[in-house]
Tab-separated table of C-alpha atoms and ligand atoms in Angstrom:
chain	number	residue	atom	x	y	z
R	1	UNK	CA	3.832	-56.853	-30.751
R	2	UNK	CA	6.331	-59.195	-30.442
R	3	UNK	CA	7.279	-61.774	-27.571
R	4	UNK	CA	10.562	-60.881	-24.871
R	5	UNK	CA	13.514	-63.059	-25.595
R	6	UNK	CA	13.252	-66.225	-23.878
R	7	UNK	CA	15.011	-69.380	-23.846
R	8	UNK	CA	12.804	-72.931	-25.494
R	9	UNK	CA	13.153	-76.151	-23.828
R	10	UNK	CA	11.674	-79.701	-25.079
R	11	UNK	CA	12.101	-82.235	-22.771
R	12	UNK	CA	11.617	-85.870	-23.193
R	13	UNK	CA	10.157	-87.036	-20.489
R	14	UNK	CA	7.836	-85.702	-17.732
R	15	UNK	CA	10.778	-85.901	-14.743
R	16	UNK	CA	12.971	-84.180	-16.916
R	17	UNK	CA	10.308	-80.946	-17.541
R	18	UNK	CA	9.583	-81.286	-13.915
R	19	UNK	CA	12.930	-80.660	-13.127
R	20	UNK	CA	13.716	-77.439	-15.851
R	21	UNK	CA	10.647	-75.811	-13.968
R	22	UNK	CA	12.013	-76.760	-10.372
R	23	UNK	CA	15.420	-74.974	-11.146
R	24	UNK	CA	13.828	-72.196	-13.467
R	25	UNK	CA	11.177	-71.158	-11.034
R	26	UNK	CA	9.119	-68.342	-11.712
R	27	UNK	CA	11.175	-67.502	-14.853
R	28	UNK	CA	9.541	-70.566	-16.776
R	29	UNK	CA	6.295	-71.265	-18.616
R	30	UNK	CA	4.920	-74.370	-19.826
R	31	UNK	CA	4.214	-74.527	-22.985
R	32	UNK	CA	1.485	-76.662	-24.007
R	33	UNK	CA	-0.938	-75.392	-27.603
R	34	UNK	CA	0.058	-72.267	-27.400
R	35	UNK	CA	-3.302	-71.125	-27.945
R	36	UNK	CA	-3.819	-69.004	-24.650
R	37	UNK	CA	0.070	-68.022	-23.893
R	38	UNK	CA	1.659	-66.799	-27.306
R	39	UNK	CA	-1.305	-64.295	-27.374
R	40	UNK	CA	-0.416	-63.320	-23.264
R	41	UNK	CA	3.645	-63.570	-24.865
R	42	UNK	CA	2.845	-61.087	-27.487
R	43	UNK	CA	1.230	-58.721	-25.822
R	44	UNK	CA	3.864	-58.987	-23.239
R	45	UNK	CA	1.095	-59.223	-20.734
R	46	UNK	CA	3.316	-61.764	-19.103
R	47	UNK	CA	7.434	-62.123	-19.870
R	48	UNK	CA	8.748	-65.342	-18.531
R	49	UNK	CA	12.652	-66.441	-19.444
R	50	UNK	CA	12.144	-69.920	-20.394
R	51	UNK	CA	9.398	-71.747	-22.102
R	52	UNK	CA	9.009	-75.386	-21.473
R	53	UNK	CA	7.351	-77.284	-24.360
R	54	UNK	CA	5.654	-80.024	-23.287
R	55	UNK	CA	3.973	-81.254	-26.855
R	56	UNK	CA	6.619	-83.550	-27.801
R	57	UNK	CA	6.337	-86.100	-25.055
R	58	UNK	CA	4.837	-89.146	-26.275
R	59	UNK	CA	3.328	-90.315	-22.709
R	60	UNK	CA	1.296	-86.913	-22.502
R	61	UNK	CA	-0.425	-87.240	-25.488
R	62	UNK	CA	-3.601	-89.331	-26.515
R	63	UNK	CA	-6.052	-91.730	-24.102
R	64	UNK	CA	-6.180	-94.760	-23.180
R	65	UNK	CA	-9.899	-97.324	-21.523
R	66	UNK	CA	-8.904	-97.976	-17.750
R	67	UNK	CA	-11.427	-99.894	-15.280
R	68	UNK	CA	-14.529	-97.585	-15.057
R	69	UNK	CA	-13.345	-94.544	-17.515
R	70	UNK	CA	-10.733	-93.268	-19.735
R	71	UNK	CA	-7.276	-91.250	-19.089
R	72	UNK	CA	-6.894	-88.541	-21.402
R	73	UNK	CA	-3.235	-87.320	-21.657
R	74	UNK	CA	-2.929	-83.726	-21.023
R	75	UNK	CA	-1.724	-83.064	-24.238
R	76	UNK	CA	-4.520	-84.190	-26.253
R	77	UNK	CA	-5.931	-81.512	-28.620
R	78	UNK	CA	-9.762	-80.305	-28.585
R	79	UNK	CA	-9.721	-81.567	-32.394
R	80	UNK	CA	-8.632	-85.199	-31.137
R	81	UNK	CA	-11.564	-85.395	-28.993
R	82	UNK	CA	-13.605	-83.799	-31.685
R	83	UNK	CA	-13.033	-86.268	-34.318
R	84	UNK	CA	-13.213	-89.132	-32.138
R	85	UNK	CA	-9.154	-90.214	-32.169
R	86	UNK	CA	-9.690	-90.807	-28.880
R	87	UNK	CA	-12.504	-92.681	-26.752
R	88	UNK	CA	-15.294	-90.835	-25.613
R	89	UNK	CA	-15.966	-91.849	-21.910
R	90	UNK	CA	-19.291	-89.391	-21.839
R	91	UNK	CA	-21.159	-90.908	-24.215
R	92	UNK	CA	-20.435	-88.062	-26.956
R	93	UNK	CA	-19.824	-85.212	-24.535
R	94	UNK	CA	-16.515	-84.684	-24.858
R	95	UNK	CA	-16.533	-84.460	-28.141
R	96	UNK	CA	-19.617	-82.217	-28.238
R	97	UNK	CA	-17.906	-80.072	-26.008
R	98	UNK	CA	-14.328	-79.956	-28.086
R	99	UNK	CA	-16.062	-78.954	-31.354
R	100	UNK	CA	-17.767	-75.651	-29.756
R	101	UNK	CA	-14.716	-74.539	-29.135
R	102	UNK	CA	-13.073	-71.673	-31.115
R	103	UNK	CA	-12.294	-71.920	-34.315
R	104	UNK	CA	-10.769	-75.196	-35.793
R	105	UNK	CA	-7.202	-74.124	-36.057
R	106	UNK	CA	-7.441	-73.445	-32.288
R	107	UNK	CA	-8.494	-76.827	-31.547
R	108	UNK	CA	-6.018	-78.742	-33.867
R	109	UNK	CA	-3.219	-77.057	-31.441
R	110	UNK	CA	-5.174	-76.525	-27.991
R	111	UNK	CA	-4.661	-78.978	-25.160
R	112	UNK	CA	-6.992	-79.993	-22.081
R	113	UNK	CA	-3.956	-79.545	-20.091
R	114	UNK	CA	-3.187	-76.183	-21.377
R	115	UNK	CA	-7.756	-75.402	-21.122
R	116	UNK	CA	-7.468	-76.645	-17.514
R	117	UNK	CA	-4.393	-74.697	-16.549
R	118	UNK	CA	-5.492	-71.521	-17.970
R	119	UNK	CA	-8.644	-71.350	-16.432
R	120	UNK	CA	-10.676	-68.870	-18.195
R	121	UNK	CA	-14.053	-69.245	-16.711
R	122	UNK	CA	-15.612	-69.273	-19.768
R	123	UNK	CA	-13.802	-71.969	-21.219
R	124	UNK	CA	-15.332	-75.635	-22.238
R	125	UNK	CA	-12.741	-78.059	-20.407
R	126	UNK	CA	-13.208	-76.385	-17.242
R	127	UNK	CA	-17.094	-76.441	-16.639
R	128	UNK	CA	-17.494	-80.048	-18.387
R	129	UNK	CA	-15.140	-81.530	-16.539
R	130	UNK	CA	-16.575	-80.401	-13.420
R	131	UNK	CA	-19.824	-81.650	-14.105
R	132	UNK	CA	-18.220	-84.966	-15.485
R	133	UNK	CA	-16.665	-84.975	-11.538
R	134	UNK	CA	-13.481	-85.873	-13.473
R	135	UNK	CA	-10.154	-86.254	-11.734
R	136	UNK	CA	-6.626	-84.352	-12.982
R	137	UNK	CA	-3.325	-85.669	-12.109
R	138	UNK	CA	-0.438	-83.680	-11.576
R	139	UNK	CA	3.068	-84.373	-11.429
R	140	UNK	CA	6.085	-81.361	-9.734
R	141	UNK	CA	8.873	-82.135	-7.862
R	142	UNK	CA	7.601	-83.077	-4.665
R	143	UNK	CA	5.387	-86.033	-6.810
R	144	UNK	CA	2.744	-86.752	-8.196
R	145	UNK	CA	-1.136	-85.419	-6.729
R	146	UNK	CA	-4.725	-86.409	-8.358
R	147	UNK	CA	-7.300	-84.345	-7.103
R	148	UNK	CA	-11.189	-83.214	-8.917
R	149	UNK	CA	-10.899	-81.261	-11.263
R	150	UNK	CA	-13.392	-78.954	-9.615
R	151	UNK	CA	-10.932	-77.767	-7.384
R	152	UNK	CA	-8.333	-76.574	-9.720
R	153	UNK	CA	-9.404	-73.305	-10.701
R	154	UNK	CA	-8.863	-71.174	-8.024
R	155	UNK	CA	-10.118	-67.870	-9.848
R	156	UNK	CA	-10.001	-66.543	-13.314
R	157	UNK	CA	-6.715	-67.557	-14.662
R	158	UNK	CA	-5.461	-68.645	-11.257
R	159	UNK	CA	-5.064	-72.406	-10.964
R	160	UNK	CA	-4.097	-74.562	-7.872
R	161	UNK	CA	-0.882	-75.775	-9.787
R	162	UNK	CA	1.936	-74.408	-7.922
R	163	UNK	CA	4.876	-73.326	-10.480
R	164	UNK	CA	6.824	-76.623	-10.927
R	165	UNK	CA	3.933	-78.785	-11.660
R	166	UNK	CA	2.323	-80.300	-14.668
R	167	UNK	CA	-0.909	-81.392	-15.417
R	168	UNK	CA	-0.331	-84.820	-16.679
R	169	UNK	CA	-3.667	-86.610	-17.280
R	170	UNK	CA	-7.487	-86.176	-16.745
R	171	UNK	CA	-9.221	-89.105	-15.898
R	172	UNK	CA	-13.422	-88.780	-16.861
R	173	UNK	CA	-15.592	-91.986	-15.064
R	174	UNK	CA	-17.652	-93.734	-17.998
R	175	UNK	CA	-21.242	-92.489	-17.841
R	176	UNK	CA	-23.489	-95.400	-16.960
R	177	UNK	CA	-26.355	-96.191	-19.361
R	178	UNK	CA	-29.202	-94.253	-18.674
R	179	UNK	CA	-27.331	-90.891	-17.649
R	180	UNK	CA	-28.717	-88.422	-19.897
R	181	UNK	CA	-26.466	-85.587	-20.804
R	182	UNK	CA	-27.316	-82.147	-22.686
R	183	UNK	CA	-24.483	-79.489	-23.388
R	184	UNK	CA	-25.255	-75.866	-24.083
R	185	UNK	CA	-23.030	-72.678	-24.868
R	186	UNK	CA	-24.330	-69.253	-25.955
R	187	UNK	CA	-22.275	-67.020	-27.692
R	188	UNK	CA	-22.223	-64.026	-29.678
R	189	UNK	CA	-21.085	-65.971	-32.645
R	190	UNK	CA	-19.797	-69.000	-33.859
R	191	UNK	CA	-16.589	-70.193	-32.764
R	192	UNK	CA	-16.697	-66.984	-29.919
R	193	UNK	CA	-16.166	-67.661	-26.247
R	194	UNK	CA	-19.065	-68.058	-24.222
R	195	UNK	CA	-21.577	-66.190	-22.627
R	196	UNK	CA	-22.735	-68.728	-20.897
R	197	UNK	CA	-22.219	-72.262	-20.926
R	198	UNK	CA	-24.432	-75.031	-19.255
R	199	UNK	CA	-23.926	-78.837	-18.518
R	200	UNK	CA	-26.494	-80.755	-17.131
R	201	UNK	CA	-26.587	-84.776	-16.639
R	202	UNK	CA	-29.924	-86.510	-15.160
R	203	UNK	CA	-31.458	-89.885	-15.044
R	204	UNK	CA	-35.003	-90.343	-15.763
R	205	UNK	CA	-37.071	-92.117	-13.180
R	206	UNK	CA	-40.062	-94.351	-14.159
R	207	UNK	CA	-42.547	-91.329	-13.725
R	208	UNK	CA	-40.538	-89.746	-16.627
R	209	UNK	CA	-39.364	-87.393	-14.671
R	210	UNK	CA	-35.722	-85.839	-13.923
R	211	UNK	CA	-34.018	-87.573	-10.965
R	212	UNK	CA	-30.117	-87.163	-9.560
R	213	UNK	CA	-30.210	-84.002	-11.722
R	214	UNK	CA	-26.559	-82.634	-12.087
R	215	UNK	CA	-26.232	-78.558	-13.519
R	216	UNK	CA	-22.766	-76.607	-13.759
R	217	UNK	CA	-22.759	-73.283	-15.237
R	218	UNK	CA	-19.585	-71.754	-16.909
R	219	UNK	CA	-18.804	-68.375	-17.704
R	220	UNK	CA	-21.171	-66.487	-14.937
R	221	UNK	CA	-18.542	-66.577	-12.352
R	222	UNK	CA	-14.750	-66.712	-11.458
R	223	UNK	CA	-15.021	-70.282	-11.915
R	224	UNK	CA	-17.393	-72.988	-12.613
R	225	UNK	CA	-20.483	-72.977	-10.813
R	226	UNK	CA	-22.343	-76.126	-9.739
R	227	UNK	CA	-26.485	-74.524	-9.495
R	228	UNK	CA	-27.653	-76.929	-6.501
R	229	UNK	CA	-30.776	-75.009	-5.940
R	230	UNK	CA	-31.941	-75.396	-9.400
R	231	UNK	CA	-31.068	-79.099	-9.636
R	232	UNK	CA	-33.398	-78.963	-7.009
R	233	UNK	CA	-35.812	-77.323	-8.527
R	234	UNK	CA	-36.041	-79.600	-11.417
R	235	UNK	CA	-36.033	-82.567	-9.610
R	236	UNK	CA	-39.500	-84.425	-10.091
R	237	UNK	CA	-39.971	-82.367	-13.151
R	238	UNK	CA	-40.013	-83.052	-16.899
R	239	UNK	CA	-37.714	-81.711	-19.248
R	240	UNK	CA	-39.868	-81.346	-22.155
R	241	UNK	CA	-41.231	-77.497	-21.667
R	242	UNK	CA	-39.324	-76.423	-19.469
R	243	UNK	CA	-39.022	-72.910	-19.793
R	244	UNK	CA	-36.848	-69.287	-18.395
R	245	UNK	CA	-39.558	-68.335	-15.994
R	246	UNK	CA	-39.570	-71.808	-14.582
R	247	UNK	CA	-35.951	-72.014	-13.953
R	248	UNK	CA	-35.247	-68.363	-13.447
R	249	UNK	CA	-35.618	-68.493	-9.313
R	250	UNK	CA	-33.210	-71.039	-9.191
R	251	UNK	CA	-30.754	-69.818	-11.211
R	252	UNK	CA	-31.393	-66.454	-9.561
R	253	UNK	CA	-30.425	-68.157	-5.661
R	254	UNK	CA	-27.211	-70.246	-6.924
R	255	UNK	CA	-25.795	-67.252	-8.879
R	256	UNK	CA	-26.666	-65.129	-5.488
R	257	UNK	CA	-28.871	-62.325	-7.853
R	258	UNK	CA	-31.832	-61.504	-6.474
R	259	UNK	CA	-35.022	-61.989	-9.233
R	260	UNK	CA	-36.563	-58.779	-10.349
R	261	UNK	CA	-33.418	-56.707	-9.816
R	262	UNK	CA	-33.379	-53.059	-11.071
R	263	UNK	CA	-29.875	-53.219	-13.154
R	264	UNK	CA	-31.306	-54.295	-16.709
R	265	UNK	CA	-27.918	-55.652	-17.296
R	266	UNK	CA	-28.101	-57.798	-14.558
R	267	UNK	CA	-31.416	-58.985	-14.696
R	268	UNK	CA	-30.598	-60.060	-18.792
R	269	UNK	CA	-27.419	-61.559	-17.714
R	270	UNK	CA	-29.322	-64.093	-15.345
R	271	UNK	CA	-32.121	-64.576	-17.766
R	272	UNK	CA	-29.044	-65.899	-20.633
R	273	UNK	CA	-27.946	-68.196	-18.053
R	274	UNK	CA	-31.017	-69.613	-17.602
R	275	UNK	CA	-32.158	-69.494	-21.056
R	276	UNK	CA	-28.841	-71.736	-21.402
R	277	UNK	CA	-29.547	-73.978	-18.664
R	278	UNK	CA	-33.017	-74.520	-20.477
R	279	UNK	CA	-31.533	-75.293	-23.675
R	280	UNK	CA	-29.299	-77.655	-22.435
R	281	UNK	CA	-31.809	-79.734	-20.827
R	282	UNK	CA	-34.091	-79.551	-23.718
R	283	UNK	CA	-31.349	-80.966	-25.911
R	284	UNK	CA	-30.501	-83.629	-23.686
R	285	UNK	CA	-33.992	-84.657	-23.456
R	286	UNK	CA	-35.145	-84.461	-27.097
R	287	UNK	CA	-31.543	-86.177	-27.796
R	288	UNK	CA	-32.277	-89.070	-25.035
R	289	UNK	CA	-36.115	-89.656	-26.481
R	290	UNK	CA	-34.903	-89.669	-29.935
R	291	UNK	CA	-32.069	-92.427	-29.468
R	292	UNK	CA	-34.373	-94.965	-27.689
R	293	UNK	CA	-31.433	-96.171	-25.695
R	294	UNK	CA	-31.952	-94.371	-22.497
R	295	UNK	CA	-28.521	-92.641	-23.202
R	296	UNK	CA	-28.620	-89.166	-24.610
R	297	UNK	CA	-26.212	-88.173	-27.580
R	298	UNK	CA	-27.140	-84.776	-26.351
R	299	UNK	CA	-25.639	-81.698	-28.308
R	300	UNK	CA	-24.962	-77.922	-28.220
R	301	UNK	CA	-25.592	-74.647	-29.890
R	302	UNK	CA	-24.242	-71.557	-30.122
R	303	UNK	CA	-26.209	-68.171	-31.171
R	304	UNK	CA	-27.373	-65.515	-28.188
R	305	UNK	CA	-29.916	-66.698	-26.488
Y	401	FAD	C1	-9.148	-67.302	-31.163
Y	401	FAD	C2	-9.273	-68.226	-29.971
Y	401	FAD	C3	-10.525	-68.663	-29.586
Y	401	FAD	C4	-10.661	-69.524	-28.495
Y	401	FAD	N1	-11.913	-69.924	-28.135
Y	401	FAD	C5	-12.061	-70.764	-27.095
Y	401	FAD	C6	-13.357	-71.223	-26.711
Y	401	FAD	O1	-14.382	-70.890	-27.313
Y	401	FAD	N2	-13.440	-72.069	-25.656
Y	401	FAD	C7	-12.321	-72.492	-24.968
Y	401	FAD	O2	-12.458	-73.265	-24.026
Y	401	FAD	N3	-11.097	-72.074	-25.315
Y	401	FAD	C8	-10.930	-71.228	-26.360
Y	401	FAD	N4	-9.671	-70.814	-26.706
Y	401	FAD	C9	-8.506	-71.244	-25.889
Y	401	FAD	C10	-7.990	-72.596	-26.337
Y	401	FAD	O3	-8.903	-73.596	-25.940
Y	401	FAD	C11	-6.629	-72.926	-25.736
Y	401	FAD	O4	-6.227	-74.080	-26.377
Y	401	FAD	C12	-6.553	-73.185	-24.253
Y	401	FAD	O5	-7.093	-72.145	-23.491
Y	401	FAD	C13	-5.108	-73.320	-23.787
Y	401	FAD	O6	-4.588	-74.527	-24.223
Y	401	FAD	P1	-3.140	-74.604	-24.841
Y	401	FAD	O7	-2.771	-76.037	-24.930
Y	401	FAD	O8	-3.087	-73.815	-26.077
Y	401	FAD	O9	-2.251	-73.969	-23.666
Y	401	FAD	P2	-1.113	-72.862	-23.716
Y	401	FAD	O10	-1.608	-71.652	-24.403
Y	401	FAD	O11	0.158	-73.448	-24.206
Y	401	FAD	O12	-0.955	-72.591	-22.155
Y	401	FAD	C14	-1.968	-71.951	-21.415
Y	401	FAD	C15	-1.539	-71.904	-19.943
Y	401	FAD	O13	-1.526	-73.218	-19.396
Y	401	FAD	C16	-0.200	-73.595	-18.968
Y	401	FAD	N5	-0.089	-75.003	-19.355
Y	401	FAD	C17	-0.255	-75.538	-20.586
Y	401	FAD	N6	-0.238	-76.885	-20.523
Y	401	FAD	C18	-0.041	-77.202	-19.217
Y	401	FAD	C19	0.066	-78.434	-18.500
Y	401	FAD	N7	-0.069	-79.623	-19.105
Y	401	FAD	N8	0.290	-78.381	-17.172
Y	401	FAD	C20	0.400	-77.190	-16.526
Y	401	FAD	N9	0.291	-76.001	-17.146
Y	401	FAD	C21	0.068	-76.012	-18.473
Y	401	FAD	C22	0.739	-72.628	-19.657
Y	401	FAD	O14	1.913	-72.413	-18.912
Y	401	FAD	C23	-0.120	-71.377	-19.735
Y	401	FAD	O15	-0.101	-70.702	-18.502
Y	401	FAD	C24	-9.501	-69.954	-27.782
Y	401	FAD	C25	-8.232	-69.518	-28.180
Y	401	FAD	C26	-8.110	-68.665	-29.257
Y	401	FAD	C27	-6.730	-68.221	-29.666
C-alpha cells in the first residue's frame, strides 16, 4: 500500500520543529528513521497531514562526555552506537544492545529518539535504558522537561510525550568500575524482535557473590518491567550455575503468574523469561571473570531459548 498525501517539513533547528508541531497539532508526525512510521504510513494504520523530519538537525545528532555520563542526541542511529562513533557510557552495553537489533539496514536509519518514542515493549532502547536509570530530555512548546526514561512509556506504543514535543537527548550515567553488566534477548531468529529481553547489572561483593543486583525484563509486558523480587532472590547468590528452576519463583511473583499454572502457554512463556534472565547473568558473569578488570564486557544472544 501506499502512504496518504501529506505535507514534509525539515526544520533547522529544534524551536523551529517545536513550533510546526505546536500549530499542526494532531495532523503532524515526527519523523525521525523512519523505521517504525513509514511501515504504520503504508499501511495507513495511521494518516497524519504533515511529517516533520527531524534527521537533518545537526544539534540532535551524535554524543558528547559530560560530568558523570554521556548525552546521546536523539537522533543517533543504533549503527552509530554499534560501531562505536559514539562513546559508550555502559562499558559496551550500548553497543551490545544496538547490534541485536534488527537487521543492519534498520539500524543505519533507526534513532533512540524514534526507539524511545515508539515504545514497542519489545524493543532494545526501551528496557536498557531503564535498567541504565538513564534520563530523556524533551523539548515542546511550553519548554524543555528531563525526566527517567522509565517513565516514558506509558503502554505499548503510548508514550508520555504529549503531541508538540520532541525527544531531544538521552543522557546514560557512566557505569562505575566494578558494575558488572550482562545483556540477553531471545528471539525466534536473528535480527527478529524479541521474545524476551533481559538486562541485569550487579556488583560482586568480596564473598563472590551478587550484591545491588539490578534486572529489567522487556517484551513480557506493556512496558519494561523492573523484576524486584528476583533481584532479591539472587542477592547473596553466585552467578555461575544459576539455573530456570532457581530463578523461576521469582520471575513467576514480578511478572504476577502464578508457578505451576495449567495454561502450557503460559507456564513456557514464564519459563523463556527466565531462561533469559539466566542467560543474561551467566554472560555477564563469565564476561566479568574473563576480563580480570572487575568490569564486565558482557554480551547477548539471540536463538529461542
Ligand atoms: C524489519 C525491522 C526490524 C526491527 N527490529 C527491531 C528490533 O529487533 N529491536 C528494536 O528495538 N527495534 C526494531 N525495529 C525498530 C527500529 O529500531 C526503529 O528504528 C525504531 O523503532 C524507531 O526509530 P526511528 O528513528 O526509525 O523512528 P520513526 O519510525 O521515524 O518514528 C517512530 C515514532 O517515534 C516518533 N519519533 C521519532 N523520533 C522522535 C523524537 N526524537 N521525538 C519524539 N518523537 C519521535 C515518530 O513520530 C513515530 O511516532 C525494527 C524495525 C524494522 C523495520
Amino acid at each position: 500500500m501506499k502512504p496518504a498525501e501529506f505535507a514534509y517539513h525539515r526544520p533547522g533547528g529544534v524551536s523551529a520543529a517545536v513550533a510546526l508541531l505546536a500549530g499542526l497539532g494532531d495532523d503532524a508526525r515526527v519523523l525521525g528513521g523512519g523505521q517504525s512510521l513509514v511501515p504504520d504510513l503504508n499501511t495507513r494504520r495511521i494518516t497524519p497531514r504533515h511529517l516533520v523530519g527531524i534527521t537533518g538537525i545537526g544539534s540532535l545528532r551524535g554524543a558528547r562526555k559530560m560530568a558523570g555520563g554521556v548525552r546521546y542526541g536523539a537522533t543517533t542511529t543504533h549503527q552509530m552506537v554499534e560501531d562505536g562513533l559514539v562513546p559508550d557510557a555502559a562499558g559496551g552495553l550500548l553497543a551490545r544492545a544496538a547490534a541485536g537489533i534488527g537487521h543492519r539496514a534498520v539500524r543505519t536509519r533507526g534513532t533512540l529518539g524514534g526507539s524511545l518514542a515508539y515504545a514497542d515493549p519489545a524493543a532494545e532502547w526501551p528496557t536498557v535504558f531503564a535498567a541504565l536509570d538513564a534520563t530523556v530530555e524533551v523539548c515542546g512548546a511550553r519548554g524543555v522537561r528531563s525526566f527517567p526514561a522509565r517513565e516514558l512509556p506509558l503502554s505499548a506504543f503510548r508514550s508520555a510525550l504529549a503531541a508538540d514535543e520532541i525527544i531531544v537527548a538521552v543522557d546514560v550515567h557512566r557505569l562505575p568500575p566494578g558494575r558488572w553488566w550482562g545483556l540477553h534477548k531471545t528471539a525466534g531468529a536473528k535480527g527478529a524482535w524479541a521474545a524476551s529481553l533481559a538486562v541485569v547489572l550487579f556488583d560482586i561483593d568480596e564473598r563472590g557473590t551478587l550484591c545491588a543486583v539490578t534486572l529489567w525484563l522487556g517484551a513480557a509486558r506493556d512496558t519494561p518491567v523492573q523484576l524486584p523480587a528476583t533481584e532479591l532472590l539472587l542477592t547473596g547468590r553466585r552467578a555461575a550455575g544459576l539455573d530456570v528452576a532457581a530463578v523461576l519463583p521469582g520471575v513467576a511473583q514480578d511478572l504476577g503468574t502464578v508457578e505451576g499454572v495449567s495454561d502450557d502457554t503460559a507456564r513456557h512463556t514464564l519459563r523463556v523469561h527466565a531462561a533469559t534472565v539466566c542467560r543474561a547473568l551467566a554472560r555477564a558473569e563469565r564476561a566479568g571473570r574473563s576480563s580480570g578488570t572487575g568490569r564486565s564486557s558482557g554480551t547477548e544472544g539471540t536463538g529461542a531459548s
